[in-house]
Coordinates of C-alpha atoms in Angstrom, one line a residue:
Q1 CA -69.5 32.6 -28.7
V2 CA -68.5 29.9 -31.3
R3 CA -69.5 26.3 -32.0
L4 CA -66.7 23.8 -33.3
V5 CA -67.2 20.6 -34.6
E6 CA -64.7 18.4 -35.7
S7 CA -64.9 15.6 -38.2
G8 CA -62.7 13.4 -40.5
G9 CA -60.7 10.9 -37.9
G10 CA -60.5 7.6 -38.5
L11 CA -58.0 4.6 -38.8
V12 CA -55.0 4.6 -41.2
Q13 CA -52.0 2.8 -42.0
A14 CA -48.7 4.3 -41.3
G15 CA -47.5 6.2 -44.0
G16 CA -51.2 7.4 -45.0
S17 CA -53.1 10.5 -45.0
L18 CA -56.3 12.0 -43.3
R19 CA -57.7 15.4 -43.5
L20 CA -59.5 16.9 -40.5
S21 CA -62.1 19.4 -40.6
C22 CA -63.4 21.9 -38.0
A23 CA -66.6 23.6 -39.0
A24 CA -67.4 26.7 -36.8
S25 CA -71.0 28.4 -36.5
G26 CA -72.1 31.2 -34.3
R27 CA -69.7 34.1 -34.2
T28 CA -68.0 35.3 -37.6
F29 CA -65.3 32.7 -38.1
S30 CA -62.7 35.3 -39.3
M31 CA -62.7 36.8 -35.9
F32 CA -60.8 33.6 -34.5
A33 CA -57.6 32.3 -34.7
V34 CA -57.5 28.8 -35.0
G35 CA -55.4 25.9 -33.2
W36 CA -55.4 22.0 -33.7
F37 CA -54.2 20.1 -30.5
R38 CA -54.3 16.5 -29.7
Q39 CA -54.4 14.0 -26.9
A40 CA -52.9 10.6 -26.7
P41 CA -53.9 8.1 -24.4
G42 CA -52.2 8.6 -20.8
K43 CA -50.4 11.8 -22.4
E44 CA -51.1 15.8 -21.7
R45 CA -52.9 17.5 -24.4
E46 CA -50.2 19.0 -27.2
F47 CA -50.1 21.7 -29.5
V48 CA -50.2 20.5 -33.1
A49 CA -50.7 23.6 -35.2
A50 CA -52.4 27.0 -35.4
I51 CA -53.5 29.4 -38.0
S52 CA -54.1 33.2 -37.9
R53 CA -57.6 34.9 -38.6
P54 CA -56.7 35.5 -42.4
G55 CA -54.8 32.2 -42.6
S56 CA -51.6 34.0 -43.9
N57 CA -49.7 32.9 -40.5
T58 CA -49.1 29.1 -39.3
I59 CA -47.0 27.6 -36.6
Y60 CA -46.4 23.9 -35.9
A61 CA -45.1 21.6 -33.5
D62 CA -41.6 20.3 -34.5
S63 CA -43.2 16.7 -34.5
V64 CA -45.4 17.2 -37.2
K65 CA -43.6 19.7 -39.3
D66 CA -43.2 19.2 -43.0
R67 CA -46.2 16.4 -42.4
F68 CA -49.1 18.5 -41.6
T69 CA -50.5 21.1 -43.0
I70 CA -53.0 23.5 -41.5
S71 CA -55.7 25.7 -43.6
R72 CA -58.8 27.6 -43.3
D73 CA -61.5 28.9 -45.7
N74 CA -63.3 31.7 -43.9
T75 CA -65.9 31.5 -46.8
R76 CA -66.9 28.2 -45.4
N77 CA -66.3 28.9 -41.6
T78 CA -64.0 26.0 -41.7
A79 CA -60.5 25.2 -40.8
Y80 CA -58.5 22.0 -42.0
L81 CA -55.5 19.8 -41.1
Q82 CA -54.0 18.0 -43.8
M83 CA -51.8 15.1 -42.3
N84 CA -49.7 13.2 -44.4
N85 CA -47.1 10.5 -44.1
L86 CA -49.0 9.6 -40.5
E87 CA -47.0 7.6 -37.8
P88 CA -48.2 5.3 -35.1
D89 CA -47.5 8.1 -32.6
D90 CA -49.7 10.6 -34.4
T91 CA -52.5 8.4 -32.8
A92 CA -54.6 10.8 -30.5
V93 CA -58.0 12.2 -30.2
Y94 CA -57.5 15.7 -32.3
Y95 CA -59.1 18.5 -31.4
C96 CA -59.4 22.3 -32.9
A97 CA -59.9 25.2 -30.7
A98 CA -60.5 29.1 -31.6
R99 CA -59.6 32.3 -30.0
S100 CA -60.7 35.6 -30.6
Q101 CA -57.8 38.0 -31.1
I102 CA -56.5 41.0 -33.3
V103 CA -55.0 39.7 -36.5
T104 CA -51.5 40.8 -35.6
A105 CA -51.6 39.2 -32.6
P106 CA -49.1 36.0 -31.8
L107 CA -50.6 32.6 -32.5
G108 CA -51.1 30.8 -29.1
T109 CA -49.9 27.2 -28.7
T110 CA -51.2 26.6 -25.2
D111 CA -54.3 25.0 -24.3
Q112 CA -54.8 28.3 -22.1
S113 CA -54.8 30.4 -25.4
Y114 CA -57.9 29.4 -26.6
G115 CA -61.6 29.5 -25.3
Y116 CA -63.3 27.7 -27.4
W117 CA -63.0 23.9 -28.2
G118 CA -64.3 21.2 -30.2
Q119 CA -65.1 17.8 -28.7
G120 CA -62.2 15.9 -30.4
T121 CA -62.2 13.2 -33.3
Q122 CA -60.1 10.2 -33.0
V123 CA -57.1 9.2 -35.2
T124 CA -55.7 6.1 -35.0
V125 CA -52.4 5.1 -37.2
S126 CA -51.6 1.4 -37.2
S127 CA -48.1 0.1 -37.9

């Protein structure tokens, strides 16, 4: 069992930046790959980014590539999502998720790939 708590959301103007954090507790954080997802009002939850257990591999949705960076610090049991050049379409509730997997397994990009979820943090980007 792992518990995830997101923080760092807020209101920002278009072109601005935010850094989201996902703090984990419970089982050894380094055993889990981490993903970030988001859900805008009236839309389905969508994949944003994922990072492997040691942090050496990452994958991004096309819509955020070159603007967002996922990272993790296993010594702090925390994952991060640095979001730059934010756009109004980035407005959503952002969730972090975790799944236990072997180091070499492919990173998951679907909801069903992850078994543990945080409560979400709201990001609002004004135009």
